[in-house]
Amino acid sequence: MLPSHILTALHVVELDVGRHLGIDQRIPVGVAILTAELRGTAVIFSLDSCILKPTDMAEKLLAWLGQHVIREGATITGYRLKAAITSLSSLPGGDDAPALRAMTACHRQYLLDLSASSAGRPASFREACEQMGIICAPAEPAKAFRDWVRGDVACIEGQARLDAIAAFRLLLQRLASINQVGRSIADAMSDQLRVWLEQADHPAARAHVADLLFSGA
């Protein structure tokens, strides 16, 4: 059984601002979300994102997040979701943001934390996608930081959307691995996801369509 009739796959964009200083310092600058809502036998998909520019206030992202995750009965999922929530909580005002409180202290939303391991250690998001044969954005921390400093977030946003779709496909893989019922649900949702991706007019969707064709899924 599905945990709820609304599934929201969340992917947080972090910038490695400490790499030039030789320290481990990452900051969250955006979120991309793919939502699937079950309406009878149909699944309605929507994809949205919000990337902060250097001049933007954190409240902009937190308010946007609240509009997308605070929904009655929704399940929020993502790869290493708890770590992503902790990252967002580090933003100014994050501790008191309704969206984050709904996913932590208040427990208003169901959470489904996805994870994987590689060689006996926790796998990164990209490693997990590689294991499952799912396309995701390339790791280009230096380029992402340069683009963000210039206020050019178009590429960052496109890659975030690519990864949000990848996170949802990881969720479907997880459902399929649980039992036969989960596999049947995942297969049905995968078919509808593919149709939606084929009809969507943006690069992230086209990349996943090509990936599905290549993998024969």
Coordinates of C-alpha atoms in Angstrom, one line a residue:
M1 CA 0.0 0.0 0.0
L2 CA 1.1 3.6 -0.6
P3 CA 1.8 5.6 2.5
S4 CA -0.6 8.3 1.2
H5 CA -2.3 9.5 -2.0
I6 CA 0.2 12.4 -2.4
L7 CA 3.9 11.6 -2.9
T8 CA 6.3 14.5 -3.0
A9 CA 9.9 13.8 -4.0
L10 CA 12.2 16.5 -2.7
H11 CA 15.7 17.2 -3.8
V12 CA 17.8 19.9 -2.0
V13 CA 20.5 21.8 -3.9
E14 CA 23.7 22.4 -1.9
L15 CA 26.7 24.5 -3.0
D16 CA 30.2 23.5 -1.9
V17 CA 31.4 26.9 -0.7
G18 CA 34.3 25.6 1.3
R19 CA 36.1 23.7 -1.4
H20 CA 38.4 26.7 -2.3
L21 CA 39.3 27.1 1.4
G22 CA 39.9 23.4 1.9
I23 CA 37.0 23.0 4.4
D24 CA 33.8 21.0 4.3
Q25 CA 31.2 23.8 4.1
R26 CA 28.0 23.3 2.1
I27 CA 25.0 25.6 2.0
P28 CA 21.5 24.9 0.7
V29 CA 20.4 27.3 -2.1
G30 CA 17.4 25.6 -3.6
V31 CA 14.9 22.8 -3.8
A32 CA 13.2 20.9 -6.6
I33 CA 10.0 18.9 -6.1
L34 CA 8.2 16.3 -8.1
T35 CA 4.7 15.7 -6.8
A36 CA 2.4 12.8 -7.7
E37 CA -1.2 12.9 -6.7
L38 CA -3.4 9.9 -7.0
R39 CA -6.9 10.7 -8.3
G40 CA -8.8 7.5 -8.8
T41 CA -6.8 5.5 -11.3
A42 CA -4.9 8.5 -12.6
V43 CA -1.7 10.0 -11.3
I44 CA -1.3 13.8 -11.7
F45 CA 2.3 14.9 -11.8
S46 CA 3.8 18.4 -11.2
L47 CA 7.4 19.6 -11.1
D48 CA 8.5 22.8 -9.6
S49 CA 11.7 24.4 -8.2
C50 CA 13.0 27.4 -6.4
I51 CA 16.7 28.4 -6.5
L52 CA 18.0 31.3 -4.4
K53 CA 20.3 33.9 -6.0
P54 CA 23.0 35.5 -3.8
T55 CA 20.8 38.5 -3.3
D56 CA 17.7 36.6 -2.3
M57 CA 16.6 36.1 1.3
A58 CA 16.2 32.6 2.7
E59 CA 12.6 33.3 3.6
K60 CA 11.8 33.1 -0.1
L61 CA 12.8 29.5 -0.3
L62 CA 11.3 28.5 3.0
A63 CA 7.9 30.1 2.1
W64 CA 7.9 28.4 -1.3
L65 CA 8.7 25.1 0.4
G66 CA 5.8 25.5 2.7
Q67 CA 3.4 25.9 -0.3
H68 CA 4.6 22.6 -1.6
V69 CA 5.0 20.2 1.3
I70 CA 2.3 21.3 3.8
R71 CA -0.5 19.2 2.4
E72 CA -2.9 17.1 4.4
G73 CA -1.9 13.4 4.2
A74 CA 1.1 14.0 1.9
T75 CA 4.2 11.8 2.1
I76 CA 7.5 13.6 1.7
T77 CA 10.3 11.5 0.3
G78 CA 13.9 12.1 -0.8
Y79 CA 17.3 10.6 -0.8
R80 CA 18.8 11.0 2.7
L81 CA 15.8 13.1 3.5
K82 CA 16.6 13.7 7.1
A83 CA 20.0 15.1 6.2
A84 CA 18.3 17.4 3.6
I85 CA 15.9 18.7 6.2
T86 CA 18.8 19.4 8.6
S87 CA 20.6 21.3 5.8
L88 CA 17.5 23.4 5.1
S89 CA 17.1 24.1 8.8
S90 CA 20.6 25.7 8.8
L91 CA 19.1 28.6 6.7
P92 CA 18.3 31.8 8.6
G93 CA 14.8 31.3 10.0
G94 CA 14.9 27.6 9.1
D95 CA 14.3 26.3 12.7
D96 CA 11.0 28.2 12.8
A97 CA 9.9 27.7 9.2
P98 CA 6.4 26.0 9.1
A99 CA 7.5 23.7 6.2
L100 CA 10.4 22.3 8.2
R101 CA 8.5 22.1 11.5
A102 CA 5.8 20.1 9.6
M103 CA 8.5 17.6 8.7
T104 CA 10.3 17.4 12.0
A105 CA 9.0 18.6 15.4
C106 CA 5.3 18.7 14.5
H107 CA 5.3 15.4 12.4
R108 CA 2.4 16.7 10.3
Q109 CA 3.8 15.0 7.2
Y110 CA 4.7 11.4 6.6
L111 CA 8.4 11.0 5.8
L112 CA 10.0 8.3 3.6
D113 CA 13.8 8.5 3.8
L114 CA 15.5 6.7 0.9
S115 CA 19.1 5.4 1.3
A116 CA 21.5 3.0 -0.2
S117 CA 25.0 1.6 0.6
S118 CA 28.1 1.1 -1.5
A119 CA 31.0 -1.1 -0.4
G120 CA 29.7 -1.1 3.2
R121 CA 29.3 2.7 3.5
P122 CA 26.4 5.1 2.8
A123 CA 26.1 5.8 -0.9
S124 CA 25.8 9.3 -2.2
F125 CA 22.7 10.3 -4.3
R126 CA 24.7 9.9 -7.5
E127 CA 26.1 6.5 -6.5
A128 CA 22.5 5.3 -5.7
C129 CA 21.3 6.5 -9.1
E130 CA 24.2 4.8 -10.8
Q131 CA 23.4 1.5 -8.9
M132 CA 19.8 1.7 -10.1
G133 CA 20.6 2.8 -13.7
I134 CA 18.9 6.2 -13.3
I135 CA 20.2 9.4 -14.9
C136 CA 21.0 12.3 -12.5
A137 CA 22.9 15.6 -12.8
P138 CA 26.7 15.5 -13.1
A139 CA 28.8 16.6 -10.2
E140 CA 30.1 20.0 -11.2
P141 CA 30.7 21.9 -7.9
A142 CA 33.1 24.5 -9.2
K143 CA 30.8 25.4 -12.2
A144 CA 27.7 25.5 -10.0
F145 CA 29.4 27.8 -7.5
R146 CA 30.6 30.2 -10.3
D147 CA 27.2 30.3 -11.9
W148 CA 25.5 31.0 -8.6
V149 CA 27.9 33.8 -7.6
R150 CA 27.0 35.4 -11.0
G151 CA 23.3 35.0 -10.3
D152 CA 22.9 32.6 -13.2
V153 CA 20.8 29.9 -11.7
A154 CA 19.2 28.5 -14.9
C155 CA 21.6 25.5 -15.2
I156 CA 21.4 24.9 -11.4
E157 CA 17.6 24.8 -11.6
G158 CA 17.6 22.5 -14.6
Q159 CA 19.9 20.0 -12.8
A160 CA 17.8 20.2 -9.6
R161 CA 14.7 19.3 -11.6
L162 CA 16.6 16.4 -13.2
D163 CA 17.5 15.1 -9.8
A164 CA 14.0 15.5 -8.4
I165 CA 12.7 13.2 -11.1
A166 CA 15.6 10.8 -10.3
A167 CA 14.6 10.8 -6.7
F168 CA 11.0 9.9 -7.6
R169 CA 12.3 7.1 -9.8
L170 CA 14.4 5.8 -6.8
L171 CA 11.1 5.8 -4.8
L172 CA 9.5 3.7 -7.4
Q173 CA 12.4 1.3 -7.3
R174 CA 12.0 1.1 -3.5
L175 CA 8.3 0.4 -3.8
A176 CA 8.9 -2.4 -6.4
S177 CA 11.4 -4.1 -4.0
I178 CA 9.0 -4.3 -1.1
N179 CA 6.6 -7.0 -2.3
Q180 CA 4.3 -7.9 -5.2
V181 CA 1.8 -5.3 -4.3
G182 CA 4.5 -2.7 -4.2
R183 CA 5.8 -3.8 -7.6
S184 CA 2.3 -3.6 -9.1
I185 CA 1.9 -0.1 -7.8
A186 CA 5.4 1.0 -9.0
D187 CA 4.8 -0.5 -12.4
A188 CA 1.5 1.4 -12.8
M189 CA 3.0 4.7 -11.6
S190 CA 6.1 4.2 -13.8
D191 CA 3.9 3.9 -16.9
Q192 CA 2.0 7.1 -16.0
L193 CA 5.3 8.9 -15.1
R194 CA 6.7 8.0 -18.5
V195 CA 3.6 9.4 -20.3
W196 CA 3.9 12.6 -18.3
L197 CA 7.6 12.9 -19.0
E198 CA 7.0 12.4 -22.8
Q199 CA 4.4 15.2 -22.7
A200 CA 6.4 17.6 -20.5
D201 CA 8.3 20.3 -22.4
H202 CA 11.5 20.8 -20.4
P203 CA 15.0 19.4 -20.7
A204 CA 14.9 17.5 -17.4
A205 CA 11.9 15.4 -18.6
R206 CA 13.4 14.9 -22.0
A207 CA 16.6 13.6 -20.4
H208 CA 14.7 11.1 -18.4
V209 CA 12.7 9.9 -21.4
A210 CA 15.9 9.3 -23.2
D211 CA 17.3 7.5 -20.2
L212 CA 14.2 5.2 -20.0
L213 CA 14.5 4.5 -23.7
F214 CA 18.2 3.6 -23.3
S215 CA 17.6 1.4 -20.3
G216 CA 14.6 -0.3 -21.9
A217 CA 12.5 0.4 -18.9

